[in-house]
Amino acid sequence: MLVLLIAALLLAGTKHVRAQLFANALRQTLRHDTAGLSRVLAHPAAYRLQILYTRVRRDAAGRPHFRSYGYRLRPREYFYPASAVKLAAAALALEKLRALRAQVPNLRPESPMLTDSAFAGQTAVRRDASAASGRPNIANYVRKALIVSDNDAYNRLYEFVGPAELNAGLARLGLRHSRLVHRLSVGDQEPGSRHTNPVAFFADTAATQVLYRQAAAYYGGAWPKALLRQGSIGRAHLSGEQLVNSPLDFSQKNTFPLPDLQRMLRAVLFPETGPPRQRLRLAPDDYALLRQALSQLPRESVHPRYDAAHYPDTYTKFLLGGGGTTPLPPGVRVYNKIGQAYGFLIDNAYIIDEAKGVEFLLSAVIYVNANGVLNDDQYEYDTIGFPFLRDLGLRVYQAECRQKLRAETRKK
């Protein structure tokens, strides 16, 4: 009897440990994978893998409730956020424009916006053939930045809002571990990153009736501190044509940890669920613009217009879509912002299938750089990164569908 009792206690203890081990719904989903994800999951630290999965469940009144699960979340382990930061810049640009309308009631996201130059490295822009009016404007920059991840569009938003307001906005939203300190893909660094261009908005497409002028500015304050364990990555990097045998220093780069990225997305999609003081100061049409641009497929956009041959439906849908390699499951809509640079792939997404009653948030980052050299463009995006993110999105989506089906079956 004693032997049987001890055996029973050991068995109960084993079951308890096992239950705790797989209590995380994300880990349960990953555990059932047999091939597609195993290569990366066998060495998650080497791939700097981080995943944040948030279930969305609605009560009888339709109010959303969230429960999050993480896999290897390391808020202090740096990854370069690349274009994933563009959602924050777009939202804060619309917020600033909304605030200016208290002084300039006729100012709109579609108002022609001309950018000049006033410091070394700055460029001017007066026309935009992709816009309905032929002139640049905030609304078109938002669409370009979010639909196809246009870098110049982000840079113009960065210049309009300015680094001081951008980072103050992030802090007010509760994203205190994030910072935006430079433009993208133009080699922006100090002191240029502290200087922003003069900008003018007009009431007419001829650009003769000025609505608002913003002078060139300089931010002389301290950058927000990034809580990083290590800001250097790799074993070597290319500087121009020269190989430098030391890691690449990211300590002066943009920072946006995965939990902050998902919180930013939630602030746009579910503003009513955040603390009132940490909500974006936007109107319904501002939210509508952001949401449309986050979910719109390139071929669905009228202004700007995109050629489907160059911009397939899943061009910027890494989760489920593999960066243009796979169509989305029928009935699925994805609201997301991706990032891709220096061997890092990021997708920050809200995925919904209304017909099946499935909706969830899924954010992930993976680093694919086997040779450890940065800036050499020898990254395993196509062979490892995109397939992993595609399969990850599919596994979680299928798990959500199964759970929804089980819940409906229990009700019958």
Short mmCIF file of C-alpha atoms in Angstrom, two decimals:
data_model
loop_
_atom_site.label_atom_id
_atom_site.label_comp_id
_atom_site.label_asym_id
_atom_site.label_seq_id
_atom_site.Cartn_x
_atom_site.Cartn_y
_atom_site.Cartn_z
CA MET A 1 0.00 0.00 0.00
CA LEU A 2 2.85 2.37 0.89
CA VAL A 3 4.49 1.73 -2.47
CA LEU A 4 1.19 2.37 -4.24
CA LEU A 5 0.67 5.61 -2.29
CA ILE A 6 4.15 6.91 -3.13
CA ALA A 7 3.64 5.99 -6.76
CA ALA A 8 0.32 7.82 -6.79
CA LEU A 9 1.86 10.95 -5.25
CA LEU A 10 4.73 10.91 -7.73
CA LEU A 11 2.31 10.51 -10.59
CA ALA A 12 0.17 13.38 -9.29
CA GLY A 13 3.27 15.55 -8.93
CA THR A 14 4.37 14.71 -12.46
CA LYS A 15 0.96 15.62 -13.81
CA HIS A 16 1.06 18.92 -11.91
CA VAL A 17 4.47 19.82 -13.34
CA ARG A 18 3.35 18.81 -16.80
CA ALA A 19 0.17 20.87 -16.44
CA GLN A 20 2.20 23.91 -15.41
CA LEU A 21 4.69 23.37 -18.21
CA PHE A 22 2.02 23.42 -20.88
CA ALA A 23 -0.39 25.82 -19.20
CA ASN A 24 0.88 28.50 -21.56
CA ALA A 25 -1.44 28.25 -24.59
CA LEU A 26 1.32 29.45 -26.92
CA ARG A 27 3.71 26.75 -25.77
CA GLN A 28 0.98 24.16 -26.19
CA THR A 29 0.52 25.25 -29.79
CA LEU A 30 4.25 25.20 -30.52
CA ARG A 31 4.62 21.83 -28.81
CA HIS A 32 2.40 20.14 -31.40
CA ASP A 33 4.59 21.20 -34.31
CA THR A 34 6.51 18.37 -35.91
CA ALA A 35 8.55 19.99 -38.65
CA GLY A 36 7.80 23.55 -39.78
CA LEU A 37 8.90 25.34 -36.63
CA SER A 38 11.25 22.83 -35.03
CA ARG A 39 14.44 24.10 -36.66
CA VAL A 40 14.10 27.47 -34.96
CA LEU A 41 12.52 26.22 -31.74
CA ALA A 42 15.46 23.88 -31.20
CA HIS A 43 17.75 26.94 -30.88
CA PRO A 44 15.54 29.91 -29.92
CA ALA A 45 18.36 31.94 -28.33
CA ALA A 46 20.50 31.71 -31.47
CA TYR A 47 17.57 33.10 -33.47
CA ARG A 48 16.82 35.71 -30.78
CA LEU A 49 13.25 34.48 -31.02
CA GLN A 50 10.49 36.26 -29.11
CA ILE A 51 6.74 35.67 -29.46
CA LEU A 52 3.78 37.38 -27.81
CA TYR A 53 0.34 35.85 -28.38
CA THR A 54 -2.81 37.50 -27.04
CA ARG A 55 -6.20 35.84 -27.16
CA VAL A 56 -9.16 38.13 -27.73
CA ARG A 57 -12.45 36.96 -26.25
CA ARG A 58 -15.64 39.02 -26.24
CA ASP A 59 -18.33 39.08 -23.58
CA ALA A 60 -22.07 39.12 -24.19
CA ALA A 61 -21.93 42.87 -24.83
CA GLY A 62 -19.17 42.46 -27.43
CA ARG A 63 -16.47 44.00 -25.26
CA PRO A 64 -13.00 42.53 -25.90
CA HIS A 65 -10.98 40.87 -23.14
CA PHE A 66 -7.34 39.91 -23.49
CA ARG A 67 -5.11 37.16 -22.18
CA SER A 68 -1.47 37.12 -23.22
CA TYR A 69 1.09 34.32 -23.49
CA GLY A 70 4.77 34.74 -24.17
CA TYR A 71 7.54 32.60 -25.56
CA ARG A 72 11.05 33.68 -24.64
CA LEU A 73 10.03 37.29 -24.10
CA ARG A 74 13.16 39.32 -23.36
CA PRO A 75 12.25 43.04 -23.17
CA ARG A 76 15.89 43.94 -22.50
CA GLU A 77 17.32 41.79 -25.30
CA TYR A 78 17.74 44.19 -28.19
CA PHE A 79 16.38 43.64 -31.65
CA TYR A 80 16.34 46.26 -34.37
CA PRO A 81 12.65 47.15 -34.88
CA ALA A 82 13.16 48.46 -38.43
CA SER A 83 9.85 49.42 -40.10
CA ALA A 84 7.72 48.14 -37.23
CA VAL A 85 8.10 51.63 -35.69
CA LYS A 86 6.12 53.23 -38.52
CA LEU A 87 2.75 52.62 -36.89
CA ALA A 88 3.75 54.76 -33.91
CA ALA A 89 5.00 57.56 -36.18
CA ALA A 90 1.80 57.45 -38.25
CA ALA A 91 -0.48 57.55 -35.19
CA LEU A 92 1.46 60.37 -33.53
CA ALA A 93 1.53 62.39 -36.77
CA LEU A 94 -2.27 62.19 -36.98
CA GLU A 95 -2.44 63.11 -33.30
CA LYS A 96 -0.29 66.20 -33.84
CA LEU A 97 -2.34 67.22 -36.87
CA ARG A 98 -5.52 66.82 -34.83
CA ALA A 99 -4.11 69.08 -32.10
CA LEU A 100 -3.13 71.75 -34.65
CA ARG A 101 -6.69 71.92 -35.89
CA ALA A 102 -7.60 73.79 -32.71
CA GLN A 103 -5.60 76.66 -34.23
CA VAL A 104 -6.14 75.86 -37.92
CA PRO A 105 -9.65 74.36 -38.35
CA ASN A 106 -9.22 73.73 -42.09
CA LEU A 107 -6.10 71.61 -41.63
CA ARG A 108 -6.76 68.03 -42.75
CA PRO A 109 -4.70 64.84 -43.31
CA GLU A 110 -5.28 65.44 -47.03
CA SER A 111 -4.01 69.05 -46.96
CA PRO A 112 -1.03 69.50 -49.32
CA MET A 113 2.17 69.30 -47.26
CA LEU A 114 5.42 70.62 -48.72
CA THR A 115 8.71 69.80 -47.05
CA ASP A 116 11.83 71.92 -47.48
CA SER A 117 15.45 71.35 -46.39
CA ALA A 118 17.55 73.33 -43.94
CA PHE A 119 20.40 71.08 -42.79
CA ALA A 120 23.01 68.81 -44.34
CA GLY A 121 21.51 65.59 -45.66
CA GLN A 122 17.92 66.84 -45.64
CA THR A 123 15.83 66.62 -48.81
CA ALA A 124 12.81 68.57 -49.97
CA VAL A 125 9.60 67.19 -51.46
CA ARG A 126 6.97 69.20 -53.30
CA ARG A 127 5.14 66.62 -55.42
CA ASP A 128 3.79 63.10 -55.00
CA ALA A 129 2.45 61.41 -58.10
CA SER A 130 0.87 58.66 -55.99
CA ALA A 131 -1.46 61.12 -54.23
CA ALA A 132 -4.86 61.99 -55.68
CA SER A 133 -3.94 65.70 -55.65
CA GLY A 134 -0.40 65.19 -56.91
CA ARG A 135 0.85 66.81 -53.72
CA PRO A 136 2.32 65.14 -50.61
CA ASN A 137 0.01 64.93 -47.60
CA ILE A 138 -0.11 63.22 -44.21
CA ALA A 139 -2.87 60.79 -45.20
CA ASN A 140 -0.89 59.52 -48.19
CA TYR A 141 2.28 59.22 -46.13
CA VAL A 142 0.37 57.15 -43.56
CA ARG A 143 -0.97 54.84 -46.26
CA LYS A 144 2.42 54.39 -47.90
CA ALA A 145 4.18 53.78 -44.59
CA LEU A 146 1.67 51.13 -43.49
CA ILE A 147 0.51 49.41 -46.71
CA VAL A 148 3.92 48.77 -48.31
CA SER A 149 6.24 50.03 -45.54
CA ASP A 150 7.62 53.00 -47.49
CA ASN A 151 10.71 54.42 -45.75
CA ASP A 152 10.50 57.95 -47.17
CA ALA A 153 6.92 58.21 -45.92
CA TYR A 154 8.07 57.38 -42.40
CA ASN A 155 10.90 59.90 -42.66
CA ARG A 156 8.46 62.69 -43.59
CA LEU A 157 6.27 61.81 -40.61
CA TYR A 158 9.37 61.80 -38.36
CA GLU A 159 10.27 65.27 -39.63
CA PHE A 160 6.75 66.63 -39.14
CA VAL A 161 6.28 65.36 -35.57
CA GLY A 162 9.93 65.72 -34.53
CA PRO A 163 11.92 63.49 -32.14
CA ALA A 164 10.95 65.44 -29.01
CA GLU A 165 7.20 65.02 -29.60
CA LEU A 166 7.57 61.48 -30.87
CA ASN A 167 9.28 60.29 -27.72
CA ALA A 168 7.05 62.32 -25.43
CA GLY A 169 4.10 60.69 -27.17
CA LEU A 170 5.49 57.20 -26.65
CA ALA A 171 6.04 57.92 -22.96
CA ARG A 172 2.50 59.25 -22.57
CA LEU A 173 1.14 56.07 -24.17
CA GLY A 174 3.00 54.06 -21.53
CA LEU A 175 5.65 52.81 -23.98
CA ARG A 176 8.54 53.84 -21.75
CA HIS A 177 11.05 51.34 -23.08
CA SER A 178 10.69 52.54 -26.68
CA ARG A 179 12.31 55.43 -28.50
CA LEU A 180 12.47 56.89 -32.02
CA VAL A 181 15.75 58.66 -32.68
CA HIS A 182 16.38 58.57 -36.42
CA ARG A 183 15.01 58.37 -39.94
CA LEU A 184 15.22 55.11 -41.92
CA SER A 185 17.46 54.01 -44.79
CA VAL A 186 19.24 57.35 -45.26
CA GLY A 187 22.14 56.80 -42.86
CA ASP A 188 20.55 59.17 -40.36
CA GLN A 189 22.65 59.77 -37.27
CA GLU A 190 23.64 62.62 -34.99
CA PRO A 191 23.54 65.52 -35.41
CA GLY A 192 21.30 65.15 -38.49
CA SER A 193 18.75 63.02 -36.66
CA ARG A 194 18.18 65.92 -34.23
CA HIS A 195 17.41 68.39 -37.03
CA THR A 196 13.99 68.37 -38.68
CA ASN A 197 12.93 70.04 -41.90
CA PRO A 198 10.70 73.08 -42.33
CA VAL A 199 7.18 72.06 -43.39
CA ALA A 200 4.20 73.98 -44.76
CA PHE A 201 0.55 72.96 -45.24
CA PHE A 202 -1.69 74.57 -47.85
CA ALA A 203 -5.40 74.94 -48.52
CA ASP A 204 -5.00 74.45 -52.27
CA THR A 205 -3.10 72.09 -54.57
CA ALA A 206 -1.42 75.07 -56.20
CA ALA A 207 0.26 75.64 -52.83
CA THR A 208 -0.52 79.35 -52.72
CA GLN A 209 -2.80 79.55 -49.65
CA VAL A 210 -0.79 78.72 -46.53
CA LEU A 211 -2.64 77.06 -43.67
CA TYR A 212 0.27 76.39 -41.33
CA ARG A 213 4.05 76.72 -41.35
CA GLN A 214 6.43 74.80 -39.14
CA ALA A 215 10.00 76.06 -39.00
CA ALA A 216 13.08 73.89 -39.08
CA ALA A 217 13.84 72.63 -35.58
CA TYR A 218 16.62 71.15 -33.50
CA TYR A 219 16.18 68.81 -30.55
CA GLY A 220 18.98 69.34 -28.02
CA GLY A 221 17.65 67.19 -25.19
CA ALA A 222 18.72 63.77 -24.01
CA TRP A 223 17.42 60.75 -25.86
CA PRO A 224 15.27 58.40 -23.77
CA LYS A 225 17.39 55.67 -22.24
CA ALA A 226 17.00 52.19 -23.66
CA LEU A 227 16.98 49.42 -21.06
CA LEU A 228 19.17 47.05 -23.03
CA ARG A 229 21.28 44.16 -21.86
CA GLN A 230 23.45 44.31 -24.98
CA GLY A 231 23.34 46.91 -27.74
CA SER A 232 25.90 45.30 -30.06
CA ILE A 233 25.09 42.40 -32.37
CA GLY A 234 27.07 40.05 -34.60
CA ARG A 235 30.74 39.17 -34.87
CA ALA A 236 31.53 41.64 -37.67
CA HIS A 237 29.90 44.19 -39.95
CA LEU A 238 30.47 45.96 -43.22
CA SER A 239 31.10 49.69 -43.17
CA GLY A 240 30.85 50.65 -46.81
CA GLU A 241 33.08 48.10 -48.54
CA GLN A 242 35.27 47.51 -45.49
CA LEU A 243 34.81 44.54 -43.17
CA VAL A 244 35.05 45.57 -39.52
CA ASN A 245 35.77 42.65 -37.20
CA SER A 246 33.58 43.79 -34.34
CA PRO A 247 29.85 43.73 -33.58
CA LEU A 248 27.56 46.42 -34.95
CA ASP A 249 26.61 48.97 -32.28
CA PHE A 250 22.84 49.58 -32.05
CA SER A 251 22.95 51.71 -28.90
CA GLN A 252 22.01 54.85 -30.86
CA LYS A 253 19.27 53.18 -32.90
CA ASN A 254 15.49 53.07 -32.59
CA THR A 255 14.21 50.78 -29.86
CA PHE A 256 10.77 49.17 -29.56
CA PRO A 257 10.46 45.96 -27.48
CA LEU A 258 7.88 43.39 -28.58
CA PRO A 259 5.38 44.06 -25.73
CA ASP A 260 5.45 47.78 -26.62
CA LEU A 261 4.86 47.03 -30.29
CA GLN A 262 1.77 45.01 -29.43
CA ARG A 263 0.55 47.67 -27.01
CA MET A 264 0.89 50.25 -29.81
CA LEU A 265 -1.23 48.09 -32.10
CA ARG A 266 -3.84 47.61 -29.39
CA ALA A 267 -3.93 51.38 -28.83
CA VAL A 268 -5.00 51.80 -32.45
CA LEU A 269 -7.39 48.85 -32.72
CA PHE A 270 -8.86 48.74 -29.21
CA PRO A 271 -8.46 52.29 -27.84
CA GLU A 272 -11.32 51.93 -25.37
CA THR A 273 -9.49 49.17 -23.48
CA GLY A 274 -6.50 51.29 -22.46
CA PRO A 275 -6.25 53.65 -19.47
CA PRO A 276 -7.79 57.02 -20.49
CA ARG A 277 -4.54 58.91 -19.88
CA GLN A 278 -2.63 56.52 -22.17
CA ARG A 279 -4.95 56.68 -25.16
CA LEU A 280 -4.19 58.31 -28.49
CA ARG A 281 -5.84 61.70 -28.93
CA LEU A 282 -7.49 60.84 -32.22
CA ALA A 283 -10.92 61.21 -33.79
CA PRO A 284 -12.88 58.30 -35.34
CA ASP A 285 -11.77 59.18 -38.88
CA ASP A 286 -8.11 59.13 -37.77
CA TYR A 287 -8.54 55.63 -36.37
CA ALA A 288 -10.38 54.61 -39.54
CA LEU A 289 -7.45 55.78 -41.70
CA LEU A 290 -4.92 53.86 -39.60
CA ARG A 291 -7.00 50.68 -39.50
CA GLN A 292 -7.66 50.70 -43.21
CA ALA A 293 -3.96 51.18 -44.01
CA LEU A 294 -2.95 48.42 -41.56
CA SER A 295 -5.24 45.87 -43.18
CA GLN A 296 -5.41 46.95 -46.80
CA LEU A 297 -3.78 44.75 -49.42
CA PRO A 298 -1.63 46.67 -51.93
CA ARG A 299 -4.00 45.96 -54.84
CA GLU A 300 -6.92 47.35 -52.81
CA SER A 301 -5.34 50.78 -52.50
CA VAL A 302 -6.42 53.49 -54.95
CA HIS A 303 -4.13 56.30 -53.78
CA PRO A 304 -1.39 55.27 -53.73
CA ARG A 305 -1.87 52.59 -56.39
CA TYR A 306 0.34 49.49 -56.37
CA ASP A 307 1.10 46.96 -59.08
CA ALA A 308 0.13 43.48 -57.87
CA ALA A 309 3.02 41.98 -59.81
CA HIS A 310 5.48 43.83 -57.61
CA TYR A 311 3.36 43.97 -54.47
CA PRO A 312 1.52 40.66 -53.94
CA ASP A 313 -1.30 40.48 -51.41
CA THR A 314 0.92 39.26 -48.58
CA TYR A 315 3.90 41.47 -49.41
CA THR A 316 3.82 42.91 -45.89
CA LYS A 317 2.05 39.99 -44.19
CA PHE A 318 4.83 37.85 -42.72
CA LEU A 319 2.65 35.88 -40.31
CA LEU A 320 0.42 33.56 -42.39
CA GLY A 321 1.62 35.12 -45.65
CA GLY A 322 5.37 34.53 -45.52
CA GLY A 323 6.17 37.94 -47.00
CA GLY A 324 4.38 37.35 -50.30
CA THR A 325 4.87 33.61 -50.69
CA THR A 326 1.47 32.36 -49.50
CA PRO A 327 -2.11 33.69 -49.72
CA LEU A 328 -4.00 34.35 -46.53
CA PRO A 329 -6.59 31.73 -45.50
CA PRO A 330 -10.03 32.54 -46.98
CA GLY A 331 -11.94 35.03 -44.85
CA VAL A 332 -8.91 36.16 -42.85
CA ARG A 333 -8.01 39.81 -42.45
CA VAL A 334 -4.68 40.92 -40.99
CA TYR A 335 -4.03 44.33 -39.42
CA ASN A 336 -0.29 44.52 -39.01
CA LYS A 337 3.06 46.28 -39.31
CA ILE A 338 6.24 44.44 -40.23
CA GLY A 339 9.95 45.17 -39.97
CA GLN A 340 12.92 43.76 -41.89
CA ALA A 341 16.56 44.80 -41.54
CA TYR A 342 19.98 43.57 -40.35
CA GLY A 343 18.75 39.95 -40.32
CA PHE A 344 15.73 40.73 -38.14
CA LEU A 345 12.18 39.97 -39.23
CA ILE A 346 9.29 41.35 -37.16
CA ASP A 347 5.55 41.11 -37.55
CA ASN A 348 3.11 42.77 -35.18
CA ALA A 349 -0.38 41.63 -36.13
CA TYR A 350 -4.05 41.41 -35.24
CA ILE A 351 -5.64 38.52 -37.13
CA ILE A 352 -9.40 38.12 -37.49
CA ASP A 353 -11.72 35.65 -39.21
CA GLU A 354 -15.21 37.02 -38.65
CA ALA A 355 -17.02 34.04 -40.14
CA LYS A 356 -15.31 31.67 -37.71
CA GLY A 357 -15.44 34.09 -34.78
CA VAL A 358 -11.66 34.01 -34.39
CA GLU A 359 -9.50 37.00 -33.45
CA PHE A 360 -6.12 37.30 -31.76
CA LEU A 361 -2.95 39.37 -31.62
CA LEU A 362 0.38 37.79 -32.51
CA SER A 363 3.75 39.55 -32.46
CA ALA A 364 7.08 37.89 -33.21
CA VAL A 365 10.71 38.66 -33.96
CA ILE A 366 13.34 36.32 -35.39
CA TYR A 367 17.01 36.93 -36.27
CA VAL A 368 18.47 35.00 -39.21
CA ASN A 369 22.15 35.74 -39.78
CA ALA A 370 24.16 32.53 -39.77
CA ASN A 371 27.52 34.10 -40.66
CA GLY A 372 27.24 36.78 -37.95
CA VAL A 373 28.15 39.58 -40.37
CA LEU A 374 25.79 42.56 -40.55
CA ASN A 375 25.26 44.80 -43.57
CA ASP A 376 26.39 42.08 -46.02
CA ASP A 377 22.80 41.26 -47.10
CA GLN A 378 23.52 37.56 -46.54
CA TYR A 379 20.52 36.79 -44.35
CA GLU A 380 18.36 33.67 -44.31
CA TYR A 381 15.09 35.53 -44.77
CA ASP A 382 13.69 33.26 -47.48
CA THR A 383 14.99 29.93 -46.20
CA ILE A 384 14.33 30.29 -42.46
CA GLY A 385 12.72 33.59 -41.44
CA PHE A 386 9.69 33.88 -43.71
CA PRO A 387 8.80 30.17 -43.55
CA PHE A 388 8.96 30.27 -39.76
CA LEU A 389 6.70 33.31 -39.43
CA ARG A 390 4.27 31.91 -42.00
CA ASP A 391 4.02 28.60 -40.14
CA LEU A 392 3.83 30.29 -36.75
CA GLY A 393 0.85 32.35 -37.85
CA LEU A 394 -0.81 29.30 -39.37
CA ARG A 395 -0.31 27.16 -36.23
CA VAL A 396 -1.82 29.78 -33.94
CA TYR A 397 -4.69 30.48 -36.34
CA GLN A 398 -5.50 26.75 -36.61
CA ALA A 399 -5.35 26.39 -32.81
CA GLU A 400 -7.76 29.31 -32.44
CA CYS A 401 -10.14 27.72 -34.97
CA ARG A 402 -10.04 24.39 -33.13
CA GLN A 403 -10.73 26.04 -29.80
CA LYS A 404 -13.63 28.02 -31.23
CA LEU A 405 -15.11 24.85 -32.72
CA ARG A 406 -14.78 23.00 -29.40
CA ALA A 407 -16.45 25.88 -27.55
CA GLU A 408 -19.37 25.91 -29.97
CA THR A 409 -19.71 22.12 -29.74
CA ARG A 410 -19.93 22.31 -25.92
CA LYS A 411 -22.76 24.83 -26.19
CA LYS A 412 -24.90 22.47 -28.27
#
